[in-house]
Amino acid sequence: MNYVPSEFESGRIPLNRLRHDAVTSRAKADFEHSDGALDDDRCVLIIDARTLERQCLATTLRANGLRMDALTVASIGEWREEKDKDQPVGAVLLNIAGRRMDDATLYDEIKHITSEVAPAPVIILADGDDLNQTLKVLQYGARGFIPTSVGIEVCVEAISLAIAGGTFILASGAFCPGAAATVDRNQQRPNELSRLFTMRQAEVVQALRKGKANKIIAYELNLRESTVKVHIRNIMKKLKATNRTEVAYKLNDMFQ
């Protein structure tokens, strides 16, 4: 991503316009950008004890293709206190960069957050890409492991994949046959769903592949049944299918 200097750095903003603004740790990245319309009424919850880190991450994700709002908090406890006032959570990005991966309390925290926000997936952002550490966070309930060495576009892709029901692991993570078996096979094609469908459509796709009825899909995704039908019609158009049976057949063929 090309660096663009701010107005202050480029000398276009006079010093007398500068003032101190209080910044809340619950800031939303809800600014306008190209393709500004949101595909999802839920949010990505970013958990990071460092205020600047989490706010910068939220802003950058939204500027690079995340089609959901991003809500930032310092801890799961902070979110719990205000969750009834916030948007429903579609996914959680837990930033543990800078923390020791051999800290036992870290994995207890991952397990706790996973149970707290279920069924929303939890994705871990961390330093390094050691395979054993990656598999360990998955064993504690995470649905993805993003090393800080990747670009922001990959981060957006990983979040989209987790929301769609897959599990993200960087392909360069030195897989061994035994380890690969523990990973959701959807991650073998991390771009398929996000390339064809919106986040919400991808969730409906996963439900259709499991043979779920519209009423069940609506209940699980907290949608109206009529909204589910609209998503299915749009999915059928994209797949050039004429009925649900043909949709299921084409989807299963895609992921074989």
Coordinates of N, CA and C in Angstrom, one line a residue:
M1 N 0.9 -1.2 0.0 CA 0.0 0.0 0.0 C 0.9 1.2 0.0
N2 N 0.7 2.1 -1.0 CA 1.5 3.3 -1.1 C 1.3 4.3 0.0
Y3 N 2.3 4.9 0.5 CA 2.2 5.8 1.6 C 1.8 7.2 1.1
V4 N 0.8 7.8 1.7 CA 0.3 9.1 1.3 C 0.5 10.0 2.5
P5 N 1.2 11.1 2.3 CA 1.4 12.0 3.5 C 0.2 12.7 3.9
S6 N 0.0 12.9 5.2 CA -1.1 13.7 5.6 C -1.1 15.1 5.3
E7 N -2.2 15.9 5.5 CA -2.1 17.3 5.2 C -1.1 18.0 6.0
F8 N -1.0 17.6 7.3 CA 0.0 18.2 8.2 C 1.4 18.0 7.7
E9 N 1.7 16.7 7.3 CA 3.1 16.4 6.8 C 3.4 17.1 5.5
S10 N 2.4 17.3 4.7 CA 2.7 17.9 3.4 C 2.7 19.4 3.5
G11 N 2.4 20.0 4.7 CA 2.4 21.4 4.8 C 1.1 22.1 4.4
R12 N 0.0 21.4 4.1 CA -1.2 22.0 3.6 C -2.1 22.4 4.8
I13 N -1.8 22.1 6.0 CA -2.7 22.4 7.1 C -2.0 23.4 8.0
P14 N -2.5 24.6 8.3 CA -1.9 25.5 9.2 C -1.9 25.0 10.6
L15 N -0.9 25.4 11.4 CA -0.8 25.0 12.8 C -1.9 25.5 13.6
N16 N -2.5 26.6 13.3 CA -3.6 27.1 14.1 C -4.9 26.3 14.0
R17 N -4.9 25.3 13.1 CA -6.0 24.5 13.0 C -5.9 23.2 13.8
L18 N -4.7 23.0 14.3 CA -4.5 21.8 15.2 C -5.1 22.0 16.5
R19 N -5.7 20.9 17.0 CA -6.2 21.0 18.4 C -6.2 19.5 18.9
H20 N -6.3 19.4 20.2 CA -6.3 18.1 20.8 C -7.8 17.6 20.8
D21 N -8.0 16.4 20.3 CA -9.3 15.7 20.3 C -9.2 14.5 21.1
A22 N -10.2 14.3 22.0 CA -10.2 13.1 22.8 C -10.6 11.9 21.9
V23 N -9.9 10.8 22.0 CA -10.1 9.6 21.1 C -10.6 8.5 22.0
T24 N -11.8 8.0 21.7 CA -12.3 6.9 22.5 C -11.8 5.6 22.1
S25 N -11.6 4.6 23.0 CA -11.0 3.3 22.7 C -12.0 2.5 22.0
R26 N -13.3 2.9 21.9 CA -14.3 2.2 21.2 C -14.6 2.8 19.8
A27 N -13.6 3.4 19.2 CA -13.8 4.1 18.0 C -14.2 3.1 16.8
K28 N -15.0 3.6 15.9 CA -15.4 2.9 14.8 C -14.7 3.4 13.6
A29 N -14.4 2.4 12.7 CA -13.8 2.8 11.4 C -15.0 2.9 10.4
D30 N -15.8 4.0 10.5 CA -17.0 4.0 9.7 C -16.9 5.2 8.6
F31 N -15.7 5.5 8.3 CA -15.5 6.6 7.3 C -15.9 6.1 5.9
E32 N -16.1 7.1 5.0 CA -16.4 6.8 3.6 C -15.1 6.4 2.8
H33 N -15.3 5.5 1.9 CA -14.2 5.2 1.0 C -14.8 4.7 -0.3
S34 N -14.0 4.4 -1.3 CA -14.5 3.9 -2.5 C -15.2 2.6 -2.2
D35 N -16.3 2.3 -2.9 CA -17.1 1.1 -2.6 C -17.6 1.2 -1.2
G36 N -18.0 2.4 -0.7 CA -18.3 2.6 0.7 C -19.5 1.8 1.3
A37 N -20.4 1.3 0.4 CA -21.6 0.6 1.0 C -21.2 -0.6 1.7
L38 N -21.8 -0.9 2.9 CA -21.5 -2.1 3.6 C -22.4 -3.2 3.2
D39 N -21.8 -4.4 3.2 CA -22.5 -5.6 2.8 C -23.1 -6.3 4.0
D40 N -22.7 -5.9 5.2 CA -23.1 -6.6 6.4 C -23.5 -5.7 7.5
D41 N -24.5 -6.0 8.2 CA -24.9 -5.1 9.3 C -24.2 -5.4 10.6
R42 N -23.4 -6.4 10.6 CA -22.6 -6.8 11.8 C -21.2 -6.0 11.7
C43 N -20.4 -6.3 12.7 CA -19.1 -5.6 12.8 C -18.0 -6.6 13.0
V44 N -16.8 -6.3 12.7 CA -15.6 -7.0 13.1 C -15.1 -6.4 14.4
L45 N -15.0 -7.2 15.5 CA -14.6 -6.7 16.8 C -13.1 -6.9 16.9
I46 N -12.3 -5.8 17.0 CA -10.9 -5.8 17.1 C -10.5 -5.6 18.6
I47 N -9.8 -6.6 19.1 CA -9.4 -6.6 20.5 C -7.9 -6.4 20.6
D48 N -7.4 -5.3 21.2 CA -6.0 -5.0 21.3 C -5.9 -4.0 22.5
A49 N -5.0 -4.3 23.4 CA -4.9 -3.4 24.6 C -4.3 -2.0 24.2
R50 N -3.6 -2.0 23.0 CA -3.0 -0.7 22.6 C -3.9 0.1 21.7
T51 N -4.3 1.3 22.2 CA -5.3 2.1 21.6 C -4.9 2.4 20.1
L52 N -3.7 3.0 19.9 CA -3.3 3.4 18.6 C -3.3 2.2 17.6
E53 N -2.7 1.1 18.1 CA -2.6 -0.1 17.2 C -4.0 -0.5 16.7
R54 N -5.0 -0.6 17.6 CA -6.3 -1.1 17.2 C -7.0 -0.2 16.3
Q55 N -6.9 1.1 16.6 CA -7.6 2.1 15.8 C -7.0 2.2 14.4
C56 N -5.7 2.1 14.3 CA -5.0 2.1 13.0 C -5.4 0.9 12.2
L57 N -5.5 -0.3 12.9 CA -5.8 -1.5 12.2 C -7.3 -1.5 11.7
A58 N -8.2 -0.9 12.5 CA -9.6 -0.8 12.1 C -9.7 0.1 10.8
T59 N -9.0 1.2 10.8 CA -9.1 2.2 9.7 C -8.5 1.5 8.5
T60 N -7.4 0.9 8.6 CA -6.7 0.3 7.4 C -7.5 -0.9 6.9
L61 N -8.1 -1.7 7.7 CA -9.0 -2.8 7.2 C -10.1 -2.2 6.3
R62 N -10.8 -1.2 6.8 CA -11.9 -0.6 6.1 C -11.5 0.0 4.8
A63 N -10.3 0.6 4.8 CA -9.8 1.2 3.6 C -9.3 0.3 2.6
N64 N -9.2 -1.0 2.9 CA -8.7 -2.0 2.0 C -9.6 -3.2 1.8
G65 N -10.9 -2.9 1.8 CA -11.9 -3.9 1.3 C -12.8 -4.6 2.3
L66 N -12.6 -4.3 3.6 CA -13.5 -4.9 4.6 C -14.8 -4.3 4.5
R67 N -15.9 -5.0 4.2 CA -17.2 -4.5 3.9 C -18.1 -4.6 5.2
M68 N -17.5 -4.3 6.3 CA -18.2 -4.3 7.6 C -17.6 -3.2 8.4
D69 N -18.4 -2.7 9.4 CA -17.8 -1.8 10.4 C -16.8 -2.5 11.2
A70 N -15.9 -1.7 11.8 CA -14.9 -2.3 12.7 C -15.0 -1.6 14.0
L71 N -15.2 -2.4 15.1 CA -15.4 -1.8 16.4 C -14.1 -2.2 17.2
T72 N -13.5 -1.3 17.9 CA -12.3 -1.6 18.6 C -12.5 -1.5 20.1
V73 N -11.9 -2.4 20.8 CA -11.9 -2.4 22.3 C -10.6 -2.9 22.8
A74 N -10.3 -2.6 24.1 CA -9.1 -3.0 24.7 C -9.1 -4.4 25.2
S75 N -10.4 -4.9 25.5 CA -10.5 -6.3 26.1 C -11.9 -6.8 25.9
I76 N -12.1 -8.1 26.0 CA -13.4 -8.7 25.9 C -14.3 -8.2 27.0
G77 N -13.8 -7.8 28.1 CA -14.6 -7.3 29.2 C -15.2 -5.9 28.9
E78 N -14.4 -5.1 28.2 CA -14.9 -3.8 27.8 C -16.1 -4.0 26.8
W79 N -15.9 -4.9 25.9 CA -17.0 -5.2 24.9 C -18.3 -5.7 25.6
R80 N -18.1 -6.6 26.6 CA -19.2 -7.2 27.3 C -20.1 -6.2 28.0
E81 N -19.4 -5.1 28.5 CA -20.2 -4.1 29.3 C -21.1 -3.3 28.4
E82 N -20.8 -3.2 27.1 CA -21.5 -2.3 26.2 C -22.1 -3.1 25.0
K83 N -22.1 -4.4 25.0 CA -22.4 -5.2 23.8 C -23.9 -5.0 23.4
D84 N -24.8 -4.7 24.3 CA -26.2 -4.6 24.0 C -26.4 -3.3 23.2
K85 N -25.4 -2.3 23.3 CA -25.6 -1.1 22.6 C -24.9 -1.1 21.2
D86 N -24.1 -2.1 21.0 CA -23.3 -2.2 19.7 C -23.9 -3.1 18.7
Q87 N -23.4 -3.0 17.5 CA -23.8 -3.9 16.4 C -23.5 -5.4 16.8
P88 N -24.2 -6.3 16.3 CA -23.8 -7.7 16.5 C -22.5 -8.0 15.9
V89 N -21.7 -8.9 16.5 CA -20.4 -9.2 16.1 C -20.4 -10.3 15.0
G90 N -19.8 -10.1 13.9 CA -19.6 -11.1 12.8 C -18.4 -11.8 12.9
A91 N -17.3 -11.2 13.5 CA -16.0 -11.9 13.6 C -15.2 -11.1 14.6
V92 N -14.2 -11.8 15.2 CA -13.3 -11.1 16.2 C -11.9 -11.2 15.7
L93 N -11.2 -10.1 15.7 CA -9.7 -10.1 15.4 C -9.0 -9.8 16.6
L94 N -8.3 -10.8 17.2 CA -7.6 -10.7 18.4 C -6.1 -10.4 18.1
N95 N -5.6 -9.2 18.4 CA -4.2 -8.9 18.1 C -3.4 -9.2 19.3
I96 N -2.5 -10.2 19.1 CA -1.6 -10.6 20.2 C -0.2 -10.4 19.9
A97 N 0.1 -9.6 18.8 CA 1.4 -9.3 18.4 C 2.2 -8.6 19.6
G98 N 3.4 -9.1 19.8 CA 4.2 -8.5 20.9 C 4.1 -9.3 22.2
R99 N 3.1 -10.2 22.2 CA 3.0 -11.1 23.4 C 3.7 -12.4 23.2
R100 N 4.1 -13.0 24.3 CA 4.8 -14.3 24.3 C 3.8 -15.4 24.0
M101 N 4.2 -16.2 23.0 CA 3.3 -17.3 22.6 C 3.4 -18.5 23.5
D102 N 4.4 -18.5 24.4 CA 4.5 -19.6 25.4 C 3.8 -19.2 26.7
D103 N 3.1 -18.1 26.7 CA 2.3 -17.7 27.9 C 1.0 -18.5 28.0
A104 N 0.9 -19.4 29.0 CA -0.3 -20.2 29.1 C -1.6 -19.4 29.2
T105 N -1.5 -18.3 29.9 CA -2.8 -17.5 30.0 C -3.3 -17.0 28.7
L106 N -2.4 -16.9 27.7 CA -2.8 -16.4 26.4 C -3.8 -17.4 25.8
Y107 N -3.6 -18.7 25.9 CA -4.5 -19.7 25.3 C -5.8 -19.8 26.1
D108 N -5.7 -19.6 27.4 CA -7.0 -19.5 28.1 C -7.8 -18.3 27.7
E109 N -7.1 -17.2 27.4 CA -7.8 -16.0 26.9 C -8.5 -16.3 25.6
I110 N -7.8 -17.0 24.7 CA -8.4 -17.3 23.4 C -9.6 -18.2 23.5
K111 N -9.5 -19.2 24.4 CA -10.6 -20.1 24.7 C -11.8 -19.3 25.2
H112 N -11.5 -18.4 26.2 CA -12.6 -17.6 26.8 C -13.3 -16.7 25.8
I113 N -12.5 -16.0 25.0 CA -13.1 -15.1 24.0 C -13.9 -15.9 23.0
T114 N -13.4 -17.1 22.6 CA -14.1 -17.9 21.6 C -15.5 -18.3 22.1
S115 N -15.6 -18.7 23.4 CA -16.9 -19.1 23.9 C -17.8 -17.8 24.2
E116 N -17.2 -16.7 24.5 CA -17.9 -15.5 24.8 C -18.6 -15.0 23.5
V117 N -18.0 -15.0 22.4 CA -18.6 -14.4 21.2 C -19.2 -15.4 20.2
A118 N -19.2 -16.7 20.6 CA -19.8 -17.7 19.7 C -21.2 -17.4 19.3
P119 N -21.6 -17.6 18.0 CA -20.8 -18.4 17.0 C -19.9 -17.6 16.1
A120 N -19.7 -16.3 16.4 CA -18.7 -15.5 15.6 C -17.3 -16.1 15.7
P121 N -16.6 -16.2 14.6 CA -15.3 -16.8 14.6 C -14.3 -15.8 15.2
V122 N -13.2 -16.4 15.8 CA -12.1 -15.6 16.3 C -10.9 -15.8 15.5
I123 N -10.2 -14.8 15.0 CA -9.0 -14.9 14.2 C -7.9 -14.2 15.0
I124 N -6.8 -14.9 15.0 CA -5.6 -14.4 15.7 C -4.6 -13.7 14.8
L125 N -4.2 -12.5 15.2 CA -3.1 -11.8 14.5 C -1.9 -11.8 15.5
A126 N -0.8 -12.4 15.0 CA 0.4 -12.6 15.9 C 1.7 -12.5 15.1
D127 N 2.8 -12.3 15.9 CA 4.1 -12.3 15.3 C 4.5 -13.8 15.0
G128 N 5.2 -14.0 13.9 CA 5.7 -15.3 13.5 C 4.6 -16.2 12.9
D129 N 5.1 -17.3 12.3 CA 4.1 -18.2 11.7 C 4.5 -19.7 11.9
D130 N 5.0 -19.9 13.2 CA 5.3 -21.2 13.6 C 4.1 -22.2 13.5
L131 N 4.3 -23.3 12.9 CA 3.2 -24.2 12.6 C 2.6 -24.7 13.9
N132 N 3.4 -25.1 14.9 CA 2.9 -25.6 16.2 C 2.1 -24.6 16.9
Q133 N 2.5 -23.3 16.9 CA 1.8 -22.3 17.5 C 0.4 -22.1 16.8
T134 N 0.5 -22.1 15.5 CA -0.7 -22.0 14.7 C -1.8 -23.0 15.1
L135 N -1.3 -24.3 15.1 CA -2.2 -25.4 15.4 C -2.8 -25.3 16.8
K136 N -1.9 -24.8 17.7 CA -2.4 -24.7 19.1 C -3.5 -23.7 19.3
V137 N -3.4 -22.5 18.6 CA -4.5 -21.5 18.7 C -5.8 -22.1 18.1
L138 N -5.6 -22.9 17.0 CA -6.8 -23.5 16.4 C -7.4 -24.5 17.4
Q139 N -6.6 -25.2 18.1 CA -7.1 -26.2 19.1 C -7.9 -25.5 20.2
Y140 N -7.5 -24.3 20.5 CA -8.2 -23.5 21.5 C -9.4 -22.7 21.0
G141 N -9.8 -23.0 19.8 CA -11.0 -22.4 19.2 C -10.9 -21.4 18.2
A142 N -9.7 -20.9 17.9 CA -9.6 -19.9 16.8 C -9.9 -20.4 15.5
R143 N -10.3 -19.6 14.5 CA -10.6 -20.0 13.2 C -9.7 -19.4 12.2
G144 N -8.5 -19.0 12.6 CA -7.5 -18.4 11.7 C -6.3 -17.9 12.4
F145 N -5.2 -17.9 11.8 CA -3.9 -17.4 12.3 C -3.3 -16.5 11.3
I146 N -3.2 -15.2 11.5 CA -2.6 -14.3 10.6 C -1.2 -13.8 11.1
P147 N -0.1 -14.1 10.5 CA 1.1 -13.5 10.9 C 1.2 -12.1 10.5
T148 N 1.9 -11.3 11.3 CA 2.1 -9.8 11.0 C 2.9 -9.5 9.8
S149 N 3.5 -10.6 9.2 CA 4.4 -10.4 8.1 C 3.6 -10.3 6.8
V150 N 2.2 -10.5 6.8 CA 1.4 -10.5 5.6 C 0.9 -9.0 5.4
G151 N 0.4 -8.8 4.2 CA -0.2 -7.5 3.9 C -1.6 -7.4 4.4
I152 N -2.2 -6.2 4.4 CA -3.5 -5.9 4.9 C -4.6 -6.6 4.1
E153 N -4.3 -6.8 2.8 CA -5.3 -7.5 1.9 C -5.5 -8.9 2.3
V154 N -4.4 -9.6 2.7 CA -4.5 -10.9 3.2 C -5.3 -11.0 4.5
C155 N -5.1 -10.0 5.3 CA -5.8 -9.9 6.6 C -7.3 -9.8 6.3
V156 N -7.7 -9.0 5.4 CA -9.1 -8.9 5.0 C -9.7 -10.2 4.5
E157 N -8.9 -10.8 3.7 CA -9.3 -12.1 3.1 C -9.5 -13.2 4.2
A158 N -8.6 -13.2 5.2 CA -8.7 -14.2 6.2 C -10.0 -14.0 7.1
I159 N -10.3 -12.7 7.3 CA -11.5 -12.4 8.0 C -12.8 -12.9 7.3
S160 N -12.8 -12.6 6.0 CA -13.9 -13.0 5.1 C -14.0 -14.5 5.1
L161 N -12.9 -15.2 5.0 CA -12.9 -16.7 5.0 C -13.5 -17.2 6.3
A162 N -13.1 -16.7 7.4 CA -13.6 -17.2 8.7 C -15.1 -17.0 8.8
I163 N -15.5 -15.8 8.4 CA -17.0 -15.5 8.4 C -17.8 -16.5 7.6
A164 N -17.2 -16.9 6.5 CA -17.8 -17.8 5.5 C -17.8 -19.2 6.0
G165 N -17.1 -19.5 7.1 CA -17.1 -20.9 7.6 C -15.7 -21.6 7.5
G166 N -14.7 -20.9 6.9 CA -13.5 -21.6 6.7 C -12.5 -21.2 7.8
T167 N -11.3 -21.7 7.6 CA -10.2 -21.5 8.6 C -8.9 -21.1 7.8
F168 N -8.4 -19.9 8.2 CA -7.2 -19.4 7.5 C -5.9 -19.7 8.1
I169 N -5.0 -20.3 7.3 CA -3.6 -20.5 7.7 C -2.8 -20.1 6.5
L170 N -1.7 -19.4 6.7 CA -0.9 -18.9 5.6 C -0.3 -20.2 4.9
A171 N -0.3 -20.2 3.6 CA 0.1 -21.3 2.8 C 1.6 -21.7 3.1
S172 N 2.4 -20.7 3.4 CA 3.8 -20.9 3.6 C 4.1 -21.5 5.0
G173 N 3.0 -21.9 5.7 CA 3.2 -22.4 7.1 C 3.8 -23.7 7.2
A174 N 4.5 -24.2 6.2 CA 5.3 -25.5 6.3 C 4.4 -26.6 6.8
F175 N 3.3 -26.9 6.0 CA 2.4 -28.0 6.4 C 3.1 -29.4 6.4
C176 N 2.7 -30.2 7.3 CA 3.0 -31.6 7.2 C 1.6 -32.3 7.0
P177 N 1.6 -33.5 6.5 CA 0.3 -34.2 6.2 C -0.6 -34.3 7.4
G178 N 0.0 -34.6 8.6 CA -0.9 -34.7 9.8 C -1.5 -33.4 10.2
A179 N -0.7 -32.3 10.1 CA -1.2 -31.0 10.5 C -2.3 -30.6 9.5
A180 N -2.1 -30.8 8.2 CA -3.1 -30.3 7.3 C -4.5 -30.9 7.5
A181 N -4.5 -32.1 8.0 CA -5.8 -32.8 8.3 C -6.6 -32.1 9.3
T182 N -6.0 -31.3 10.2 CA -6.7 -30.7 11.3 C -7.3 -29.4 10.8
V183 N -7.1 -28.9 9.6 CA -7.5 -27.6 9.1 C -8.8 -27.8 8.3
D184 N -9.7 -27.0 8.4 CA -10.9 -27.0 7.6 C -10.5 -27.0 6.1
R185 N -11.1 -27.9 5.4 CA -10.6 -28.0 4.0 C -11.0 -26.8 3.1
N186 N -11.9 -25.9 3.6 CA -12.2 -24.7 2.9 C -11.0 -23.8 2.7
Q187 N -10.0 -23.9 3.7 CA -8.9 -23.0 3.6 C -8.0 -23.3 2.4
Q188 N -8.2 -24.5 1.8 CA -7.4 -24.8 0.6 C -7.7 -23.9 -0.6
R189 N -8.9 -23.3 -0.5 CA -9.3 -22.4 -1.6 C -9.8 -21.1 -0.9
P190 N -8.9 -20.4 -0.3 CA -9.3 -19.2 0.5 C -10.0 -18.1 -0.3
N191 N -9.8 -18.1 -1.7 CA -10.3 -17.0 -2.4 C -11.7 -17.3 -3.1
E192 N -12.1 -18.5 -3.1 CA -13.3 -18.9 -3.8 C -14.5 -18.1 -3.4
L193 N -14.8 -18.2 -2.1 CA -16.1 -17.6 -1.6 C -16.0 -16.1 -1.7
S194 N -14.9 -15.5 -1.3 CA -14.9 -14.0 -1.3 C -14.9 -13.4 -2.7
R195 N -14.4 -14.2 -3.7 CA -14.3 -13.7 -5.0 C -15.7 -13.7 -5.7
L196 N -16.5 -14.7 -5.3 CA -17.9 -14.9 -5.9 C -19.0 -14.2 -5.2
F197 N -18.9 -14.2 -3.8 CA -20.0 -13.7 -3.0 C -19.6 -12.7 -2.0
T198 N -20.6 -11.9 -1.5 CA -20.4 -11.1 -0.4 C -20.3 -11.9 0.9
M199 N -19.9 -11.3 2.0 CA -19.7 -12.0 3.2 C -21.0 -12.8 3.6
R200 N -22.1 -12.1 3.5 CA -23.4 -12.7 4.0 C -23.8 -13.8 3.0
Q201 N -23.6 -13.6 1.7 CA -24.0 -14.6 0.8 C -23.1 -15.9 1.0
A202 N -21.8 -15.6 1.4 CA -20.9 -16.8 1.6 C -21.4 -17.6 2.8
E203 N -22.0 -16.9 3.8 CA -22.5 -17.7 5.0 C -23.7 -18.5 4.5
V204 N -24.6 -17.9 3.7 CA -25.7 -18.7 3.2 C -25.3 -19.9 2.4
V205 N -24.2 -19.6 1.6 CA -23.6 -20.7 0.8 C -23.2 -21.9 1.6
Q206 N -22.5 -21.6 2.7 CA -22.1 -22.7 3.6 C -23.3 -23.5 4.2
A207 N -24.4 -22.7 4.5 CA -25.6 -23.4 5.0 C -26.2 -24.2 4.0
L208 N -26.3 -23.7 2.7 CA -26.9 -24.5 1.7 C -26.1 -25.8 1.4
R209 N -24.8 -25.7 1.5 CA -24.0 -26.9 1.3 C -24.3 -28.0 2.3
K210 N -24.7 -27.6 3.5 CA -25.1 -28.5 4.6 C -26.5 -28.9 4.5
G211 N -27.3 -28.4 3.5 CA -28.6 -28.9 3.3 C -29.6 -28.2 4.2
K212 N -29.3 -27.1 4.8 CA -30.2 -26.5 5.8 C -31.4 -25.7 5.1
A213 N -32.5 -25.8 5.8 CA -33.7 -25.1 5.3 C -33.6 -23.6 5.5
N214 N -34.4 -22.9 4.7 CA -34.4 -21.4 4.8 C -34.6 -20.9 6.2
K215 N -35.6 -21.5 6.9 CA -36.0 -21.1 8.2 C -34.8 -21.3 9.2
I216 N -34.1 -22.4 9.1 CA -32.9 -22.7 9.9 C -31.8 -21.7 9.6
I217 N -31.6 -21.4 8.3 CA -30.5 -20.4 7.9 C -30.9 -19.1 8.5
A218 N -32.1 -18.7 8.4 CA -32.6 -17.4 8.9 C -32.3 -17.3 10.4
Y219 N -32.6 -18.4 11.2 CA -32.5 -18.4 12.6 C -31.0 -18.3 13.0
E220 N -30.1 -19.1 12.3 CA -28.7 -19.1 12.7 C -28.0 -17.8 12.3
L221 N -28.4 -17.2 11.2 CA -27.7 -15.9 10.8 C -28.5 -14.7 11.3
N222 N -29.5 -14.9 12.1 CA -30.3 -13.7 12.6 C -30.8 -12.8 11.5
L223 N -31.4 -13.5 10.5 CA -32.0 -12.8 9.3 C -33.5 -13.1 9.2
R224 N -34.2 -12.3 8.5 CA -35.6 -12.7 8.1 C -35.5 -13.8 7.0
E225 N -36.5 -14.6 7.0 CA -36.6 -15.7 6.0 C -36.6 -15.1 4.6
S226 N -37.3 -14.0 4.5 CA -37.4 -13.3 3.2 C -36.1 -12.8 2.7
T227 N -35.2 -12.4 3.6 CA -33.9 -12.0 3.3 C -33.0 -13.1 2.8
V228 N -33.2 -14.3 3.5 CA -32.5 -15.5 3.1 C -32.8 -15.8 1.6
K229 N -34.1 -15.7 1.3 CA -34.6 -16.1 0.0 C -34.0 -15.1 -1.1
V230 N -33.8 -13.9 -0.7 CA -33.2 -12.9 -1.6 C -31.7 -13.3 -1.9
H231 N -31.0 -13.7 -0.8 CA -29.6 -14.1 -0.9 C -29.5 -15.3 -1.8
I232 N -30.4 -16.3 -1.6 CA -30.4 -17.5 -2.4 C -30.6 -17.2 -3.9
R233 N -31.6 -16.3 -4.2 CA -31.8 -15.9 -5.6 C -30.5 -15.3 -6.2
N234 N -29.9 -14.5 -5.4 CA -28.6 -13.8 -6.0 C -27.5 -14.9 -6.1
I235 N -27.5 -15.8 -5.2 CA -26.5 -16.9 -5.4 C -26.8 -17.7 -6.6
M236 N -28.0 -18.0 -6.8 CA -28.4 -18.8 -8.0 C -28.0 -18.1 -9.3
K237 N -28.2 -16.7 -9.3 CA -27.8 -16.0 -10.5 C -26.3 -16.1 -10.8
K238 N -25.6 -15.9 -9.7 CA -24.1 -15.9 -9.8 C -23.6 -17.3 -10.3
L239 N -24.3 -18.4 -9.8 CA -23.9 -19.7 -10.2 C -24.6 -20.2 -11.5
K240 N -25.5 -19.4 -12.0 CA -26.3 -19.7 -13.2 C -27.0 -21.1 -12.9
A241 N -27.6 -21.1 -11.7 CA -28.4 -22.3 -11.4 C -29.9 -22.0 -11.4
T242 N -30.7 -23.0 -11.6 CA -32.1 -22.8 -11.7 C -32.9 -23.2 -10.5
N243 N -32.3 -24.0 -9.6 CA -33.0 -24.4 -8.3 C -31.9 -24.7 -7.3
R244 N -32.4 -25.0 -6.0 CA -31.5 -25.2 -4.9 C -30.7 -26.5 -5.1
T245 N -31.3 -27.5 -5.7 CA -30.5 -28.7 -5.9 C -29.3 -28.5 -6.8
E246 N -29.5 -27.7 -7.9 CA -28.4 -27.3 -8.8 C -27.4 -26.5 -8.1
V247 N -27.8 -25.6 -7.2 CA -26.9 -24.8 -6.4 C -26.0 -25.6 -5.6
A248 N -26.6 -26.6 -4.8 CA -25.9 -27.5 -4.0 C -24.9 -28.3 -4.8
Y249 N -25.3 -28.8 -5.9 CA -24.4 -29.6 -6.8 C -23.2 -28.8 -7.2
K250 N -23.5 -27.5 -7.7 CA -22.4 -26.7 -8.2 C -21.4 -26.3 -7.1
L251 N -22.0 -26.0 -5.9 CA -21.1 -25.6 -4.7 C -20.3 -26.8 -4.3
N252 N -20.8 -28.0 -4.2 CA -20.1 -29.1 -3.8 C -19.0 -29.5 -4.8
D253 N -19.3 -29.2 -6.1 CA -18.3 -29.5 -7.2 C -17.2 -28.5 -7.1
M254 N -17.5 -27.2 -6.6 CA -16.4 -26.2 -6.5 C -15.5 -26.6 -5.4
F255 N -15.9 -27.2 -4.3 CA -15.1 -27.4 -3.1 C -14.6 -28.9 -3.0
Q256 N -14.7 -29.6 -4.0 CA -14.2 -31.0 -4.0 C -12.7 -30.9 -4.1

